[in-house]
Short mmCIF file of C-alpha atoms in Angstrom, two decimals:
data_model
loop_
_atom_site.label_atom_id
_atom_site.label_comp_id
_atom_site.label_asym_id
_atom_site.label_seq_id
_atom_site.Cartn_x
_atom_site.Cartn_y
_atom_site.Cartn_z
CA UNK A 1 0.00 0.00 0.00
CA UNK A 2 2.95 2.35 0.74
CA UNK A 3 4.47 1.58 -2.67
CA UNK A 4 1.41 1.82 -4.55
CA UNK A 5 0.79 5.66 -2.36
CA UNK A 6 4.37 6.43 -3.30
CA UNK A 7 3.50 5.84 -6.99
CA UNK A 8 0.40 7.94 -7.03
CA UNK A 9 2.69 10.73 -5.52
CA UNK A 10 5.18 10.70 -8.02
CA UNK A 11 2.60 10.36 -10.91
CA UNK A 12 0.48 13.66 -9.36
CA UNK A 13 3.72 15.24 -8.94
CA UNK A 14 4.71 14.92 -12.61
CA UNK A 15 1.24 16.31 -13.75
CA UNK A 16 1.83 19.30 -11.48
CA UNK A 17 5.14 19.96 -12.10
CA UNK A 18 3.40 19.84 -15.77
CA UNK A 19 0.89 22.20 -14.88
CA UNK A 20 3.42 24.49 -13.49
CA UNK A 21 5.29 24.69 -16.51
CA UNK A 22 2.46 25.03 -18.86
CA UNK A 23 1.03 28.33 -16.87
CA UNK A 24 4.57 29.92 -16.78
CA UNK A 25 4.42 29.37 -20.49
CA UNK A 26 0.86 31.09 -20.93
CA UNK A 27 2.16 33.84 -18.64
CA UNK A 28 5.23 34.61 -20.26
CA UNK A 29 3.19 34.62 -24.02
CA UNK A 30 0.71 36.52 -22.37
CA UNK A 31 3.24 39.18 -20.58
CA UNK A 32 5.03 39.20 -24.32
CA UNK A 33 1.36 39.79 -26.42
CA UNK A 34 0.56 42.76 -23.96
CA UNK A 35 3.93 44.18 -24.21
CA UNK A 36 4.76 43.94 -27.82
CA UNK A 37 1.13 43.63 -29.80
CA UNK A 38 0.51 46.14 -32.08
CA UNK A 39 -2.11 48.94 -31.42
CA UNK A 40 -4.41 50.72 -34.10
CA UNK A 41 -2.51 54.16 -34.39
CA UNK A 42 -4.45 58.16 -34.98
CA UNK A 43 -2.79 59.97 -38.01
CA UNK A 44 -5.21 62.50 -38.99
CA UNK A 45 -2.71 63.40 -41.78
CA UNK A 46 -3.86 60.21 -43.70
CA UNK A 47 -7.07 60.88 -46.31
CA UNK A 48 -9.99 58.32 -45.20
CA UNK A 49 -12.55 59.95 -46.76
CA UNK A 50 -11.90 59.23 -50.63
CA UNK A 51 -13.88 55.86 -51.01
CA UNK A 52 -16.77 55.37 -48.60
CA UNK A 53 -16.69 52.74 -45.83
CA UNK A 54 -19.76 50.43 -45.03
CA UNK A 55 -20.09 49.30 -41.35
CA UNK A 56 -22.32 46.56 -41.24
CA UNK A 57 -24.23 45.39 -37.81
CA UNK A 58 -26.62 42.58 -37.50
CA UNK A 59 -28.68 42.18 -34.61
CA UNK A 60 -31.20 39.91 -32.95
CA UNK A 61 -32.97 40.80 -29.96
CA UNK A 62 -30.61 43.20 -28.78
CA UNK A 63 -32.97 45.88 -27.79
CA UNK A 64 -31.01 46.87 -24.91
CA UNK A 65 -27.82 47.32 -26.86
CA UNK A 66 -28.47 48.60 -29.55
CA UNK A 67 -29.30 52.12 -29.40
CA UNK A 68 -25.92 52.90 -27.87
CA UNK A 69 -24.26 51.12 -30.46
CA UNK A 70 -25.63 52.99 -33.17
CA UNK A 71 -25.38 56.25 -31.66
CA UNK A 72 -21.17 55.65 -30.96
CA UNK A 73 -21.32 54.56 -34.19
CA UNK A 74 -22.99 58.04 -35.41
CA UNK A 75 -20.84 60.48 -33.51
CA UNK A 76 -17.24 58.99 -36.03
CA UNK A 77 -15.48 61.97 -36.71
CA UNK A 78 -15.60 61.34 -40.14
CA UNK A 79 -18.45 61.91 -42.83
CA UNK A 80 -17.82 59.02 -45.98
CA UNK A 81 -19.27 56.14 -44.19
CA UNK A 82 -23.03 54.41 -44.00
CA UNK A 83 -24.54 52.38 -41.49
CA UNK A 84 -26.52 49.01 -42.72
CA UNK A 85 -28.23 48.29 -39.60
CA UNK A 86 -29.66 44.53 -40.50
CA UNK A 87 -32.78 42.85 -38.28
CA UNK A 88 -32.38 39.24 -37.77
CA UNK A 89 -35.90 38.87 -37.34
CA UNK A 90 -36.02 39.97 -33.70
CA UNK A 91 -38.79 39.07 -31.25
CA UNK A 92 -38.11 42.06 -29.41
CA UNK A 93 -38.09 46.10 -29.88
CA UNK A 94 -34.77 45.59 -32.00
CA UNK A 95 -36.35 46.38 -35.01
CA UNK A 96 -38.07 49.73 -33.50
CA UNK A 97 -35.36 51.12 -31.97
CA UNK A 98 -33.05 50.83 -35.27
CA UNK A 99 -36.18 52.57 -37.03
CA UNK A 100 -35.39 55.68 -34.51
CA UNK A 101 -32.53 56.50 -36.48
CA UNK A 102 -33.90 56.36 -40.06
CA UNK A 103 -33.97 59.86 -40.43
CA UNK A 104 -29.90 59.98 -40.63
CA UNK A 105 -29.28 59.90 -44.24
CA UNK A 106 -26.10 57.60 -43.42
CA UNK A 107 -28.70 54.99 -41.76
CA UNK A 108 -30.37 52.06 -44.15
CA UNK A 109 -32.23 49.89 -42.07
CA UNK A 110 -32.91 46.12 -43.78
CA UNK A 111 -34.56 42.92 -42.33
CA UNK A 112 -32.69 39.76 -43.28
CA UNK A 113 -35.94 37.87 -43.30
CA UNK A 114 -35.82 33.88 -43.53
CA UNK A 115 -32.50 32.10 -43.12
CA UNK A 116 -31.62 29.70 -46.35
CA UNK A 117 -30.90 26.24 -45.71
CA UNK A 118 -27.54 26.00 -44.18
CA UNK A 119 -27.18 29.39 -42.51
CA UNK A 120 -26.43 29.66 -38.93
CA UNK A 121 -25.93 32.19 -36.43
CA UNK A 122 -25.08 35.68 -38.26
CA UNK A 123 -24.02 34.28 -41.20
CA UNK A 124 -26.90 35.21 -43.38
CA UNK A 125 -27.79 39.30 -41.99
CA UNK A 126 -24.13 39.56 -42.46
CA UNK A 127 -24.36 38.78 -45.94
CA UNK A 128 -27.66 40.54 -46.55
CA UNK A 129 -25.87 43.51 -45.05
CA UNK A 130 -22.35 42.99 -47.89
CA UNK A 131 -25.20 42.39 -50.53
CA UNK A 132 -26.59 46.23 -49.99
CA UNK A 133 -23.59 48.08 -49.05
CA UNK A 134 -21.80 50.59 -51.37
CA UNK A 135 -18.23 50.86 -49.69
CA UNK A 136 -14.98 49.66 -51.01
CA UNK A 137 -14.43 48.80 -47.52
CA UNK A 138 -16.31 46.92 -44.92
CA UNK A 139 -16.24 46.99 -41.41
CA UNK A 140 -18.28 44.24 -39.61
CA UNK A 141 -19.13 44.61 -35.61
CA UNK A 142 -21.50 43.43 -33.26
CA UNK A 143 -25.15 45.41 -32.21
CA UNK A 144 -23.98 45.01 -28.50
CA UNK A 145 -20.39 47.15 -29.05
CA UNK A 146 -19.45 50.45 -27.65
CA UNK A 147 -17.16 52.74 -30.16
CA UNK A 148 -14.72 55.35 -29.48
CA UNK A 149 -15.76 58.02 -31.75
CA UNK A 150 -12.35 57.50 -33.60
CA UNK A 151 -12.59 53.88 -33.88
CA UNK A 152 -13.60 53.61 -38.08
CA UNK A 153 -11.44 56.46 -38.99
CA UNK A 154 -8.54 54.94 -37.50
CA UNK A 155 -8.88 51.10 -38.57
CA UNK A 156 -9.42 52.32 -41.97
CA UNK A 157 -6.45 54.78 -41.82
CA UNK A 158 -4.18 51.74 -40.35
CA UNK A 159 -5.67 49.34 -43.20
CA UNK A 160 -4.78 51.64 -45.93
CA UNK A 161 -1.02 52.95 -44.38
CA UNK A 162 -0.09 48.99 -44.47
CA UNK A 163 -1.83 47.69 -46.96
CA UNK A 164 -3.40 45.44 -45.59
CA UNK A 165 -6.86 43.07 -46.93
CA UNK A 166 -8.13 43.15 -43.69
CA UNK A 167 -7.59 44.51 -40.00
CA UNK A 168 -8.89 43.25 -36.77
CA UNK A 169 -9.21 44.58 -33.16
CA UNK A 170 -8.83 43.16 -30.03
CA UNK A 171 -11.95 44.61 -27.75
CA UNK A 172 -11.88 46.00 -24.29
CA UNK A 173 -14.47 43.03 -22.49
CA UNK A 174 -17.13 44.20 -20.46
CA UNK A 175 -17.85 41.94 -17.71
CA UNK A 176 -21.55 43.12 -16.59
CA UNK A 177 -21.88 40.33 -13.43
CA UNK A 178 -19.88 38.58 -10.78
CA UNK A 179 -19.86 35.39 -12.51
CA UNK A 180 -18.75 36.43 -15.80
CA UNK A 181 -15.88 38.82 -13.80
CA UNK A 182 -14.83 35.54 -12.19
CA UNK A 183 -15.12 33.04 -15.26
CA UNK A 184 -13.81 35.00 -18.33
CA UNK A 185 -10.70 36.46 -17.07
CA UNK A 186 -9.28 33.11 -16.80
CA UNK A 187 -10.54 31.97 -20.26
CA UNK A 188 -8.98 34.85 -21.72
CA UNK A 189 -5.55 33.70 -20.76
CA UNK A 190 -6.14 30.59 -23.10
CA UNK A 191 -7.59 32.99 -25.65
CA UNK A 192 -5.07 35.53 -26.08
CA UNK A 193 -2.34 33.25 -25.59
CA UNK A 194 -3.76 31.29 -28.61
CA UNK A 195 -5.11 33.93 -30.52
CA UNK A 196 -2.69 36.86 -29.68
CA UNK A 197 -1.66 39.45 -32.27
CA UNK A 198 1.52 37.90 -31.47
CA UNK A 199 0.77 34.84 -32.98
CA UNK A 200 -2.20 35.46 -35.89
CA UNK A 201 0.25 38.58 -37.49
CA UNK A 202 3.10 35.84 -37.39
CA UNK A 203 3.83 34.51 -41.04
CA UNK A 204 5.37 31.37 -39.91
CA UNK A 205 1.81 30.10 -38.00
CA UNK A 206 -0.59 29.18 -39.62
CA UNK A 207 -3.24 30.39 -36.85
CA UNK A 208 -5.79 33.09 -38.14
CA UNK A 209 -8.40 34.34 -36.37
CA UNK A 210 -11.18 37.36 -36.28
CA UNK A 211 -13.21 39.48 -33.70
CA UNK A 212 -16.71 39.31 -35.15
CA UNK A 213 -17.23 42.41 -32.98
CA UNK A 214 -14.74 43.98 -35.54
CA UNK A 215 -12.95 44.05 -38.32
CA UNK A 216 -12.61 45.78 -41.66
CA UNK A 217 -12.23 44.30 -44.63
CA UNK A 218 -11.53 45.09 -48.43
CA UNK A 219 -14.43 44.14 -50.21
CA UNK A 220 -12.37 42.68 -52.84
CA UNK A 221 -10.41 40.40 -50.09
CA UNK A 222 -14.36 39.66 -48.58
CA UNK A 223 -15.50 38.29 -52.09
CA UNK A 224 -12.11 36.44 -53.11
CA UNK A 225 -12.14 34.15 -49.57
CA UNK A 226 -16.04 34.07 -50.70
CA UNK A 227 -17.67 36.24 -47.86
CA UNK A 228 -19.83 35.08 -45.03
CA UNK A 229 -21.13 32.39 -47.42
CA UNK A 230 -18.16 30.52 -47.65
CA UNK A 231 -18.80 30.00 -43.71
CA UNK A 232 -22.16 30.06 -43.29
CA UNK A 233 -22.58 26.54 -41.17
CA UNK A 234 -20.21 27.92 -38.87
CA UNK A 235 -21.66 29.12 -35.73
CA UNK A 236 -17.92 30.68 -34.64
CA UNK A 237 -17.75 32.18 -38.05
CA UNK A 238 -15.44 34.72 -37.17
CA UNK A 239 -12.49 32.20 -36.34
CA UNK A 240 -13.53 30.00 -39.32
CA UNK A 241 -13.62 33.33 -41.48
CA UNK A 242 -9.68 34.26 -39.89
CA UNK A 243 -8.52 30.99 -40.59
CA UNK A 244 -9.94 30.72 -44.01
CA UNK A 245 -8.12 34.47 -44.63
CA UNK A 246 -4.93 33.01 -43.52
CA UNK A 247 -5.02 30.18 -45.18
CA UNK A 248 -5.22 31.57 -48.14
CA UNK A 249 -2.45 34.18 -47.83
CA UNK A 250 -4.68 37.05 -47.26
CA UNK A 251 -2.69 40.01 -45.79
CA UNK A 252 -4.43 39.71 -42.21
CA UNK A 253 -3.41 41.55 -39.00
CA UNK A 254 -4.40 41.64 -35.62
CA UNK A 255 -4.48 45.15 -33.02
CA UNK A 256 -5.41 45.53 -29.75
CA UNK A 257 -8.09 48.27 -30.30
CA UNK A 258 -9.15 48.71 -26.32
CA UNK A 259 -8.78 52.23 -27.11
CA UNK A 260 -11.18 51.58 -30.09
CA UNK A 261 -13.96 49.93 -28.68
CA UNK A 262 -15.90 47.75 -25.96
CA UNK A 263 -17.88 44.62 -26.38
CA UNK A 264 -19.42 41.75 -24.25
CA UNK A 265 -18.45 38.52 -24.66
CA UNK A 266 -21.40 36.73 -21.93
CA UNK A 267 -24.08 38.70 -20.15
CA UNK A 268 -24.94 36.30 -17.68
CA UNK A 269 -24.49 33.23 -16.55
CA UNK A 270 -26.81 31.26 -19.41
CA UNK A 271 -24.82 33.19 -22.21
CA UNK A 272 -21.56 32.24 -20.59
CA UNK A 273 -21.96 28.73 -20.43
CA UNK A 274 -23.62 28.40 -23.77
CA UNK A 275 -21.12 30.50 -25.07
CA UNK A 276 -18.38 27.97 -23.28
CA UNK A 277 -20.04 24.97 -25.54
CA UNK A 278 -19.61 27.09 -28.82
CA UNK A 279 -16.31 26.48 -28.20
CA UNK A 280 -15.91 22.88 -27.86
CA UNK A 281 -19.57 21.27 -29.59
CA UNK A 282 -18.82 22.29 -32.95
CA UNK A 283 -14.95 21.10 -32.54
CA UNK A 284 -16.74 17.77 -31.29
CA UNK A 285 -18.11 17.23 -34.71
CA UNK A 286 -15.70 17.92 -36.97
CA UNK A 287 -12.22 16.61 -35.06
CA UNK A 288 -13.69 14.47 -31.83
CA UNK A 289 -10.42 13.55 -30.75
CA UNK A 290 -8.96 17.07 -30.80
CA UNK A 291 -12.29 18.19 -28.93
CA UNK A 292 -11.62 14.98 -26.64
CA UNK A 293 -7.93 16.09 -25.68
CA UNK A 294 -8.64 19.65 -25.45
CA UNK A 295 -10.96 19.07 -23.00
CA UNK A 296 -9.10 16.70 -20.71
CA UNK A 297 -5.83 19.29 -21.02
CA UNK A 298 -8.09 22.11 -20.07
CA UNK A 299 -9.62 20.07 -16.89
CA UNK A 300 -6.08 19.30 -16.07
CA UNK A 301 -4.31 22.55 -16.48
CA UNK A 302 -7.75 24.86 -14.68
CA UNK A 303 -9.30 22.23 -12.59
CA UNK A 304 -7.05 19.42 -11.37
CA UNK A 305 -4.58 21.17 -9.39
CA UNK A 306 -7.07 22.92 -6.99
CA UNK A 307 -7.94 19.48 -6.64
CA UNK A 308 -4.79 17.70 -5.77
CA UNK A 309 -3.29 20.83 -3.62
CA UNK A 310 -7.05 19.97 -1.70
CA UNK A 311 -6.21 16.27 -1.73
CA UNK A 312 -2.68 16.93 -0.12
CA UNK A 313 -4.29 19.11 2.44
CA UNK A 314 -6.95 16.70 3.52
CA UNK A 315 -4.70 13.79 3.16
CA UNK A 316 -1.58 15.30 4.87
CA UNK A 317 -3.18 18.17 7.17
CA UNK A 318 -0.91 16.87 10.16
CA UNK A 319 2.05 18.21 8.67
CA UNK A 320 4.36 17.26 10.98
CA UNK A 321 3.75 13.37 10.15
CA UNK A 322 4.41 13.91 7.03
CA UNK A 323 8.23 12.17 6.50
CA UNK A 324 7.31 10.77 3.03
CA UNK A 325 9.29 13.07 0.36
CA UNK A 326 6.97 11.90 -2.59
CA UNK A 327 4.20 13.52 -0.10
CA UNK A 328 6.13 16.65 0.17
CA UNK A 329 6.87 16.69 -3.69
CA UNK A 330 3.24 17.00 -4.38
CA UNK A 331 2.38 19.40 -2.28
CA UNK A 332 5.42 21.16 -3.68
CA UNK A 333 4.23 21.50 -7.06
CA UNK A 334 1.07 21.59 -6.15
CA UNK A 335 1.11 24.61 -4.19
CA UNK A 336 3.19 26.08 -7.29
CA UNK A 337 1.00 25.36 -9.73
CA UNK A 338 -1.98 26.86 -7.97
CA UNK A 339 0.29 29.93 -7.17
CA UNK A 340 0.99 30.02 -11.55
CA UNK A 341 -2.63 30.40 -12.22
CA UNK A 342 -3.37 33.18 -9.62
CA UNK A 343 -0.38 35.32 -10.28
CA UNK A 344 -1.42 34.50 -14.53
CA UNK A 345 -4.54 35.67 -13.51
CA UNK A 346 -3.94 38.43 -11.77
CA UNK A 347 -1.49 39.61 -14.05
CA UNK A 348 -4.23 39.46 -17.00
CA UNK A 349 -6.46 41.76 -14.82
CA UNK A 350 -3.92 44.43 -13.84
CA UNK A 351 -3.12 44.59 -17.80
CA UNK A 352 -6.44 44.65 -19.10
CA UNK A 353 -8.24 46.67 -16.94
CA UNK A 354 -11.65 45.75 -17.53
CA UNK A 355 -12.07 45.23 -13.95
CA UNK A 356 -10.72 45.35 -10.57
CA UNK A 357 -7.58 42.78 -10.13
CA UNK A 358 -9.08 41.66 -6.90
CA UNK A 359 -11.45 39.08 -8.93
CA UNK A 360 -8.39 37.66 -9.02
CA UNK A 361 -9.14 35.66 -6.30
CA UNK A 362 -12.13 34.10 -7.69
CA UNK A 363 -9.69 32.14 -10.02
CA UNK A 364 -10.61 29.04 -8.85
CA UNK A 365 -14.52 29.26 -9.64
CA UNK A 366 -13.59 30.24 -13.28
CA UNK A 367 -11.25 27.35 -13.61
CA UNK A 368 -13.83 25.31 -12.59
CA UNK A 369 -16.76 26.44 -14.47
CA UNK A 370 -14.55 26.92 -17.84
CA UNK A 371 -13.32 23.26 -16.95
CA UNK A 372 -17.14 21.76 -16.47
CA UNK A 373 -18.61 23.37 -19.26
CA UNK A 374 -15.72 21.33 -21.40
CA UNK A 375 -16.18 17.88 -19.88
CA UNK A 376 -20.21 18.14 -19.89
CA UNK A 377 -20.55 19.44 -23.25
CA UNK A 378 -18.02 16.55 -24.54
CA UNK A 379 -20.28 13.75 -22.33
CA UNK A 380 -23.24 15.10 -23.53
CA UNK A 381 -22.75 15.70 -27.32
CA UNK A 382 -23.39 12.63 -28.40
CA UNK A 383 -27.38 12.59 -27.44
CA UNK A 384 -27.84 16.57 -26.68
CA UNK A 385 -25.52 18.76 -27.76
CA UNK A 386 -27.78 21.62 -27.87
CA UNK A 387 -26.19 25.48 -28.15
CA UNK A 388 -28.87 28.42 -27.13
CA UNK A 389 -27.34 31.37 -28.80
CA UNK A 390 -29.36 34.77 -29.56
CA UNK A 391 -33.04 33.12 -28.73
CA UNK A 392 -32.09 29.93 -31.34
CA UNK A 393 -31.38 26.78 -30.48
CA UNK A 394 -28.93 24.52 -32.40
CA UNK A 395 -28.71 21.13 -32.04
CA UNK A 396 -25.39 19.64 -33.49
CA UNK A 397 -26.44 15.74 -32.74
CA UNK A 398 -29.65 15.99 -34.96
CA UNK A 399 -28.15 18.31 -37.49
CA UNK A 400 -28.11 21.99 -36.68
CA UNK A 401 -31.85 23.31 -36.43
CA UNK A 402 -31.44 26.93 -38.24
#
């Protein structure tokens, strides 16, 4: 029994020391994307105005967004741009509240009306929204974003100075409840790690990715990689639109633009957690083993080593009986794994400022839930993997129900 104990030691002791390594990785790539990431730059000096730009927003049921977002989006300090403002048939005031602003000449209001066969998600009002838009640029963003009143002139200015085909920003998050202040913190160490500008503007990597709450695009770039269309069973069609742009040498880049604009990325806790399974579901069904390991590397980076420094204590809370140096190995590593997280944590809020850095020490609840919402979507997938997003319901183990 003492050998077999011993061996269970050593084992724990080699995924923590693991563990440990792992989050000084993500906290080093994450100290280096902060520091070195570039940032969407004012030079009033540069002429935006000569071809117009269309920003394009589809919305459903975001009647208590959307106002705001159309008003930052009206006070630009520039004059060559329209606003497509595109009704996913919304069960709410949506549709109302965009008709307040029809009087602004740069306003066309459009209803997207039925989805084809196919179409998830935003796919299709995006697309009505390209289909009507005069611009020789486009600039896609979400109904529930806040802009700085610089934030098109700029992007566009940056797009045209490099030459680029298209230009994405990294969002300040708004965190509107405790849960979401505890919870997506942590996620976004995985996410801008993995998606940093860092990475996506790196040549060599073949990673791509987009902020559907913004980016501008040449039109001609959106119709060679075949606009939303060419996505359009993709329910995380931004990433599947950046990867498709990268893929196919498209001159792509990626800012921080906290300066530019704010978005949500969960509400509450029932668009957090079904926002958590957009993640993983859809990777389910098209690479299961991927999906599979993901999700057991995410449970055992987030999860597992709250739960083996909590096994040490309860199994070795007289301290001074413990002799056993695998015992004191494990609680070694333990402890410094634990301590990784929290000070990776932490050091994401100080640099982000979305919130206070004390939520810091709500860590482990968002390792926990970000860990769950993995392992129960990948259990469950097979006979209900069901994703609630924007008052739809799609269900990727009958076929997705658009």
């Amino acid at each position: 029994m003492v050998e077999i104990s011993i061996l269970i030691n050593i084992l724990l002791s080699v995924i923590m020391l693991g563990s440990f390594g792992i989050w000084i990785y993500l906290f080093l790539v994450l100290r280096r994307s902060f520091d070195l990431s570039p940032k969407i730059y004012s030079d009033d000096s540069l002429d935006v105005e000569k071809e117009i730009i269309s920003v394009i927003i589809p919305a459903r049921n975001e009647e208590k967004y959307i106002q705001q977002c159309i008003q930052s989006l009206l006070d630009q300090n520039m004059k060559n741009y329209e606003l497509l403002l595109i009704d996913d048939n919304s069960t709410d005031s949506t549709l109302g509240l965009m008709e307040n602003f029809s009087q602004d000449p740069r306003v066309r209001i459009f209803k997207a009306g039925e989805k084809p066969s196919g179409w998830v998600g935003k796919n299709w009002p995006c697309y009505i929204g390209y289909q009507n838009s005069k611009g020789k640029y486009l600039l896609f963003t979400d109904a529930d974003t806040i802009h700085s009143n610089r934030s098109v002139r700029d992007s566009l200015g940056t797009l045209i100075k490099q030459k680029l085909d298209v230009l994405t920003a990294v969002p300040k998050l708004k965190y509107p409840n405790l849960i979401v202040k505890m919870v997506l913190p942590v996620l976004s160490v995985f996410m801008f790690s993995r998606y940093s500008p860092m990475r996506v503007n790196d040549p060599n990597i073949s990673i791509g990715y987009l902020f559907g709450s913004f980016f501008v695009i040449t039109r001609e770039c959106y119709e060679r990689v075949g606009t939303h269309a060419a996505v359009k069973s993709e329910i995380v069609e931004d990433g599947a639109l950046g990867k498709k742009l990268k893929e196919e040498g498209h001159k792509l880049k990626m800012f921080r633009g906290e300066n530019l604009l704010e978005a949500y990325w969960a509400r509450d806790f029932n668009t957090l957690w079904n926002s958590l399974k957009r993640l993983i579901i859809p990777l389910y069904f098209t690479d299961r083993l991927n999906s599979i390991l993901m999700t057991i590397g995410i449970f055992f980076l987030m999860a597992f080593p709250f739960l083996s420094l909590t096994y040490c204590l309860v199994a070795y809370y007289d301290f001074t009986a413990v002799t056993d140096i695998s015992s004191n190995i494990l609680i070694l590593f333990s402890i410094l794994s634990v301590l990784s997280i929290y000070a990776t944590n932490f050091y994401q809020l100080k640099k982000a400022k979305t919130h206070k850095a004390i939520y810091f020490l709500g860590t482990p609840i968002g390792c926990f839930v970000v860990s769950l919402s993995f392992v129960w979507s990948i259990l469950t997938s097979e006979k209900n993997a069901k994703i609630k997003w924007r008052d739809r319901e799609y269900n990727y183990s009958k076929g997705i129900n658009c």
